[in-house]
Short mmCIF file of C-alpha atoms in Angstrom, two decimals:
data_model
loop_
_atom_site.label_atom_id
_atom_site.label_comp_id
_atom_site.label_asym_id
_atom_site.label_seq_id
_atom_site.Cartn_x
_atom_site.Cartn_y
_atom_site.Cartn_z
CA MET I 1 81.16 103.02 -52.73
CA VAL I 2 81.87 102.37 -49.04
CA ILE I 3 79.34 100.09 -47.29
CA GLY I 4 78.78 100.75 -43.68
CA THR I 5 78.68 97.99 -40.96
CA SER I 6 74.93 98.31 -40.48
CA GLN I 7 74.22 97.94 -44.20
CA ARG I 8 76.54 94.97 -44.42
CA SER I 9 74.82 93.32 -41.43
CA LEU I 10 71.30 94.03 -42.97
CA ARG I 11 72.43 92.38 -46.28
CA GLY I 12 73.79 89.38 -44.33
CA VAL I 13 70.45 88.97 -42.46
CA LEU I 14 68.38 89.24 -45.56
CA THR I 15 70.60 86.81 -47.52
CA TYR I 16 70.65 84.18 -44.76
CA GLY I 17 67.01 84.73 -44.00
CA THR I 18 66.03 84.14 -47.67
CA LEU I 19 68.25 81.02 -47.67
CA ILE I 20 66.65 79.61 -44.60
CA LEU I 21 63.20 80.13 -46.10
CA PHE I 22 64.21 78.35 -49.31
CA ALA I 23 65.76 75.56 -47.28
CA ALA I 24 62.68 75.20 -45.11
CA TYR I 25 60.44 75.08 -48.26
CA SER I 26 62.72 72.42 -49.85
CA LEU I 27 63.02 70.29 -46.68
CA PHE I 28 59.32 70.48 -45.59
CA PRO I 29 58.09 67.56 -47.72
CA PHE I 30 60.87 65.33 -46.24
CA LEU I 31 60.12 66.53 -42.71
CA TRP I 32 56.48 65.82 -43.18
CA MET I 33 57.26 62.44 -44.45
CA ILE I 34 59.27 61.69 -41.34
CA ASP I 35 56.54 63.22 -39.23
CA THR I 36 53.86 61.01 -40.75
CA ALA I 37 56.12 57.85 -40.39
CA LEU I 38 56.32 58.48 -36.63
CA LYS I 39 52.55 58.97 -36.14
CA PRO I 40 50.13 56.20 -35.05
CA VAL I 41 47.30 55.20 -37.37
CA ALA I 42 44.77 57.35 -35.49
CA GLU I 43 46.81 60.57 -35.93
CA VAL I 44 47.66 59.76 -39.59
CA ARG I 45 43.89 59.49 -40.37
CA SER I 46 42.95 62.50 -38.38
CA ALA I 47 40.66 65.04 -40.06
CA ASP I 48 42.81 67.86 -38.54
CA PRO I 49 46.37 67.05 -39.49
CA SER I 50 49.10 68.50 -37.38
CA PHE I 51 52.90 68.57 -37.44
CA TRP I 52 52.92 67.87 -33.75
CA ILE I 53 52.91 64.11 -32.78
CA ASP I 54 50.98 63.28 -29.59
CA ALA I 55 52.05 59.72 -29.31
CA PRO I 56 55.26 59.00 -31.43
CA THR I 57 55.60 55.41 -32.42
CA LEU I 58 57.99 53.24 -34.46
CA SER I 59 55.36 50.66 -35.27
CA ASN I 60 55.26 51.86 -38.89
CA PHE I 61 58.99 51.18 -39.31
CA THR I 62 58.64 47.81 -37.52
CA ARG I 63 55.83 46.77 -39.84
CA VAL I 64 57.71 47.77 -42.90
CA LEU I 65 60.90 45.93 -41.91
CA LEU I 66 59.28 42.80 -40.32
CA ASP I 67 56.00 42.37 -42.07
CA SER I 68 56.74 43.30 -45.61
CA GLU I 69 59.25 42.50 -48.36
CA PHE I 70 61.04 45.88 -47.91
CA LEU I 71 64.47 44.38 -47.25
CA THR I 72 64.17 42.28 -50.40
CA TYR I 73 63.22 45.25 -52.43
CA PHE I 74 66.13 47.21 -50.95
CA ARG I 75 68.63 44.47 -51.79
CA ASN I 76 67.23 44.20 -55.30
CA SER I 77 67.60 47.99 -55.76
CA LEU I 78 71.18 47.80 -54.49
CA ILE I 79 72.06 44.98 -56.90
CA VAL I 80 70.54 46.67 -59.90
CA ALA I 81 71.88 50.21 -59.12
CA ALA I 82 75.40 48.87 -58.43
CA GLY I 83 75.40 46.67 -61.49
CA SER I 84 74.16 49.45 -63.88
CA THR I 85 76.68 51.83 -62.36
CA ILE I 86 79.64 49.48 -62.94
CA LEU I 87 78.60 48.69 -66.46
CA THR I 88 77.88 52.36 -67.22
CA ILE I 89 81.19 53.61 -65.99
CA THR I 90 83.10 50.83 -67.75
CA ILE I 91 81.62 51.67 -71.17
CA ALA I 92 81.53 55.35 -70.62
CA VAL I 93 85.17 55.59 -69.76
CA PHE I 94 86.41 54.12 -73.06
CA CYS I 95 83.72 55.85 -75.12
CA SER I 96 84.46 59.33 -73.60
CA TYR I 97 88.15 58.76 -74.00
CA ALA I 98 87.67 58.08 -77.71
CA LEU I 99 85.48 61.14 -78.15
CA SER I 100 87.90 63.25 -76.23
CA ARG I 101 91.14 62.18 -77.99
CA TRP I 102 89.69 61.92 -81.52
CA ALA I 103 87.10 64.74 -81.45
CA TYR I 104 88.33 65.96 -84.90
CA LEU I 105 87.16 62.77 -86.70
CA SER I 106 83.75 62.87 -88.40
CA LEU I 107 82.91 59.56 -86.89
CA SER I 108 83.45 60.93 -83.36
CA ARG I 109 81.16 63.90 -84.20
CA LEU I 110 78.54 61.40 -85.55
CA VAL I 111 78.67 59.28 -82.37
CA GLY I 112 78.56 62.31 -80.21
CA GLY I 113 75.52 63.66 -82.07
CA ALA I 114 73.80 60.29 -81.78
CA LEU I 115 74.38 60.16 -78.03
CA LEU I 116 73.07 63.72 -77.73
CA LEU I 117 69.98 62.85 -79.72
CA SER I 118 69.25 59.79 -77.57
CA GLN I 119 68.86 62.10 -74.56
CA MET I 120 66.01 63.98 -76.38
CA ILE I 121 63.82 60.86 -76.57
CA PRO I 122 61.36 60.51 -73.59
CA GLY I 123 61.78 57.27 -71.77
CA VAL I 124 58.03 56.47 -71.96
CA LEU I 125 58.27 56.20 -75.76
CA LEU I 126 60.81 53.34 -75.37
CA LEU I 127 58.79 51.48 -72.78
CA VAL I 128 56.91 49.25 -75.13
CA PRO I 129 59.90 48.48 -77.56
CA LEU I 130 62.11 47.58 -74.55
CA TYR I 131 59.45 45.46 -72.98
CA ILE I 132 59.08 43.54 -76.18
CA LEU I 133 62.77 43.20 -76.56
CA MET I 134 63.25 41.95 -72.93
CA GLN I 135 60.30 39.51 -73.49
CA ARG I 136 61.88 38.03 -76.63
CA LEU I 137 65.20 37.76 -74.88
CA GLY I 138 63.64 36.04 -71.85
CA LEU I 139 64.82 38.67 -69.50
CA LEU I 140 61.57 39.88 -67.95
CA SER I 141 61.57 39.91 -64.18
CA THR I 142 65.42 39.64 -64.01
CA TYR I 143 68.12 41.93 -62.74
CA ALA I 144 69.67 41.91 -66.23
CA ALA I 145 66.64 43.56 -67.77
CA LEU I 146 66.75 46.57 -65.54
CA ILE I 147 70.50 46.90 -65.67
CA ILE I 148 70.53 46.91 -69.48
CA VAL I 149 67.65 49.41 -69.65
CA TYR I 150 69.12 51.69 -67.12
CA CYS I 151 72.51 51.61 -68.92
CA THR I 152 70.74 52.78 -72.11
CA PHE I 153 69.78 55.95 -70.34
CA THR I 154 72.91 56.66 -68.20
CA ILE I 155 75.67 55.86 -70.67
CA PRO I 156 75.12 58.81 -73.01
CA LEU I 157 75.00 61.43 -70.37
CA CYS I 158 77.80 59.81 -68.29
CA THR I 159 79.87 59.75 -71.54
CA PHE I 160 79.54 63.51 -72.06
CA MET I 161 80.34 64.10 -68.39
CA LEU I 162 83.53 62.03 -68.46
CA LYS I 163 84.56 63.56 -71.79
CA GLY I 164 84.67 66.96 -69.98
CA PHE I 165 86.96 65.51 -67.34
CA PHE I 166 89.20 63.76 -69.88
CA ASP I 167 89.48 66.99 -71.92
CA ALA I 168 91.09 68.57 -68.87
CA VAL I 169 93.85 66.02 -68.79
CA PRO I 170 96.88 67.28 -70.71
CA ARG I 171 97.91 65.38 -73.84
CA GLU I 172 101.48 65.78 -72.76
CA LEU I 173 100.76 63.30 -69.96
CA GLU I 174 99.77 60.69 -72.38
CA ASP I 175 102.74 61.38 -74.58
CA ALA I 176 105.02 61.03 -71.57
CA SER I 177 103.49 57.61 -70.71
CA GLU I 178 103.89 56.41 -74.21
CA ILE I 179 107.54 57.34 -74.12
CA ASP I 180 107.89 55.31 -70.99
CA GLY I 181 106.44 52.25 -72.84
CA CYS I 182 102.88 52.43 -71.58
CA SER I 183 100.19 51.22 -73.94
CA ARG I 184 97.03 53.18 -74.58
CA THR I 185 95.02 50.83 -72.37
CA GLY I 186 97.71 50.99 -69.70
CA PHE I 187 97.58 54.80 -69.80
CA ILE I 188 93.81 54.63 -69.36
CA LEU I 189 94.02 52.24 -66.42
CA ARG I 190 97.19 53.49 -64.72
CA VAL I 191 97.24 57.24 -65.49
CA LEU I 192 93.87 58.57 -66.77
CA LEU I 193 91.58 56.85 -64.24
CA PRO I 194 93.55 57.88 -61.06
CA VAL I 195 93.99 61.51 -62.41
CA SER I 196 90.24 61.65 -63.28
CA ALA I 197 89.10 59.85 -60.08
CA PRO I 198 86.96 62.70 -58.67
CA GLY I 199 85.20 63.11 -61.98
CA ILE I 200 84.57 59.36 -62.40
CA PHE I 201 83.29 59.33 -58.82
CA ALA I 202 80.82 62.16 -59.57
CA THR I 203 79.63 60.32 -62.69
CA ALA I 204 79.25 57.03 -60.76
CA VAL I 205 77.10 58.81 -58.15
CA PHE I 206 74.82 60.25 -60.84
CA ALA I 207 74.42 56.82 -62.49
CA PHE I 208 73.71 55.14 -59.10
CA VAL I 209 71.17 57.65 -58.00
CA THR I 210 69.43 57.54 -61.37
CA ALA I 211 69.07 53.73 -61.19
CA TRP I 212 68.05 53.81 -57.53
CA ASN I 213 65.14 56.33 -58.11
CA GLU I 214 63.82 54.89 -61.35
CA PHE I 215 60.23 53.72 -61.09
CA MET I 216 58.56 53.27 -64.49
CA PHE I 217 60.72 50.47 -65.98
CA GLY I 218 61.02 48.83 -62.62
CA TYR I 219 57.28 48.76 -62.35
CA VAL I 220 56.72 47.34 -65.85
CA LEU I 221 59.56 44.90 -66.50
CA ILE I 222 59.50 43.26 -63.03
CA ASN I 223 56.47 41.25 -62.03
CA SER I 224 58.02 39.07 -59.30
CA ASP I 225 58.43 40.08 -55.69
CA ALA I 226 61.76 38.30 -55.64
CA ARG I 227 63.09 40.72 -58.11
CA ARG I 228 60.98 43.85 -57.54
CA THR I 229 63.03 47.03 -56.72
CA LEU I 230 62.47 49.55 -54.08
CA THR I 231 60.47 52.29 -55.84
CA PRO I 232 57.82 49.99 -57.33
CA GLY I 233 57.75 47.97 -54.10
CA ILE I 234 56.86 50.95 -52.00
CA MET I 235 53.77 51.46 -54.13
CA LEU I 236 52.44 48.19 -52.74
CA PHE I 237 51.58 50.05 -49.55
CA LYS I 238 48.97 51.95 -51.61
CA GLY I 239 45.92 49.76 -52.13
CA SER I 240 42.90 50.13 -54.37
CA HIS I 241 40.60 51.20 -51.55
CA LEU I 242 42.92 51.97 -48.64
CA THR I 243 46.37 53.38 -48.35
CA ASP I 244 48.74 52.59 -45.44
CA TRP I 245 50.07 56.15 -45.16
CA GLY I 246 52.14 55.36 -42.18
CA GLY I 247 53.85 52.33 -43.78
CA LEU I 248 54.18 54.15 -47.10
CA MET I 249 55.97 57.12 -45.42
CA ALA I 250 58.16 54.83 -43.32
CA ALA I 251 59.25 52.85 -46.34
CA SER I 252 59.97 56.17 -48.16
CA VAL I 253 62.12 57.37 -45.30
CA LEU I 254 64.05 54.09 -45.14
CA ALA I 255 64.58 54.39 -48.93
CA VAL I 256 65.80 57.98 -48.82
CA VAL I 257 67.85 58.17 -45.69
CA PRO I 258 70.80 55.83 -46.82
CA ILE I 259 71.18 57.77 -50.07
CA ALA I 260 70.81 61.11 -48.31
CA LEU I 261 73.45 60.20 -45.64
CA GLY I 262 75.78 58.85 -48.34
CA PHE I 263 75.38 62.07 -50.32
CA VAL I 264 76.03 64.24 -47.30
CA TYR I 265 79.22 62.23 -46.56
CA LEU I 266 80.44 62.15 -50.20
CA GLN I 267 79.36 65.67 -51.38
CA ARG I 268 82.81 67.04 -50.90
CA PHE I 269 84.22 64.51 -53.47
CA LEU I 270 81.17 65.13 -55.75
CA VAL I 271 81.65 68.85 -55.80
CA GLU I 272 85.33 68.41 -56.39
CA GLY I 273 84.63 66.07 -59.36
CA LEU I 274 82.02 68.40 -60.93
CA SER I 275 84.38 71.36 -60.53
CA ALA I 276 87.17 69.40 -62.24
CA GLY I 277 85.11 68.85 -65.25
CA ALA I 278 84.34 72.57 -65.51
CA VAL I 279 87.92 73.68 -65.92
CA LYS I 280 89.91 72.87 -69.06
CA GLY I 281 93.67 72.89 -69.27
#
């Protein structure tokens, strides 16, 4: 059936109009958060809220950066997220390689099933056992406690993600490297990792964002401001009787913007990595 120019234009208008509406719906909470962060206290507490700002101010951002421990929380989140990402990728690379190359073994299927089963357990059910474990190990209110806990949740899924990428690497490439005298570890480090770099990068981004956004374990396992991470730290702007909405929104914007900007800059590599894992052969 031949589609006329007018029908094609109408379909384009409807398509892009629908996408714009969905984009506006998705971005509105973030835009309202920025809007509230730029409002003075009188406008934030107004009984007639409006998206328009009569007297924009940066006082909320100044108060968050200079009069609170926000920068300490930001540093702690960066350390914990980076540490858990590095440890997760290091373990997941070798585990996924084993599951990919020896998938026919019953032990591999057993390990794969156990990893899959671990993803079906809600994290809140593990909160008390992990708290008791960290207490007995003397790791409460330390970076190590959060790094270990986050790795327990990210390693299984990252292993399955990397297995898909490694399955796409031809076995002939490994055979050729062995003929050239390369050991198995050497093949992983010198050949497999560079070839699978986009997939490893996509997996690392997932692990980093998961650790960066986590709230529950960071709130329970850390009791010291010196080690408190960003998401529990932001909750300190919410008091028992009064909430500093301007400061809360300003802190939320400062927590989200670096990750959002990094994602926008790196999304090309992320999409490339995810696409690589979807194609086998």
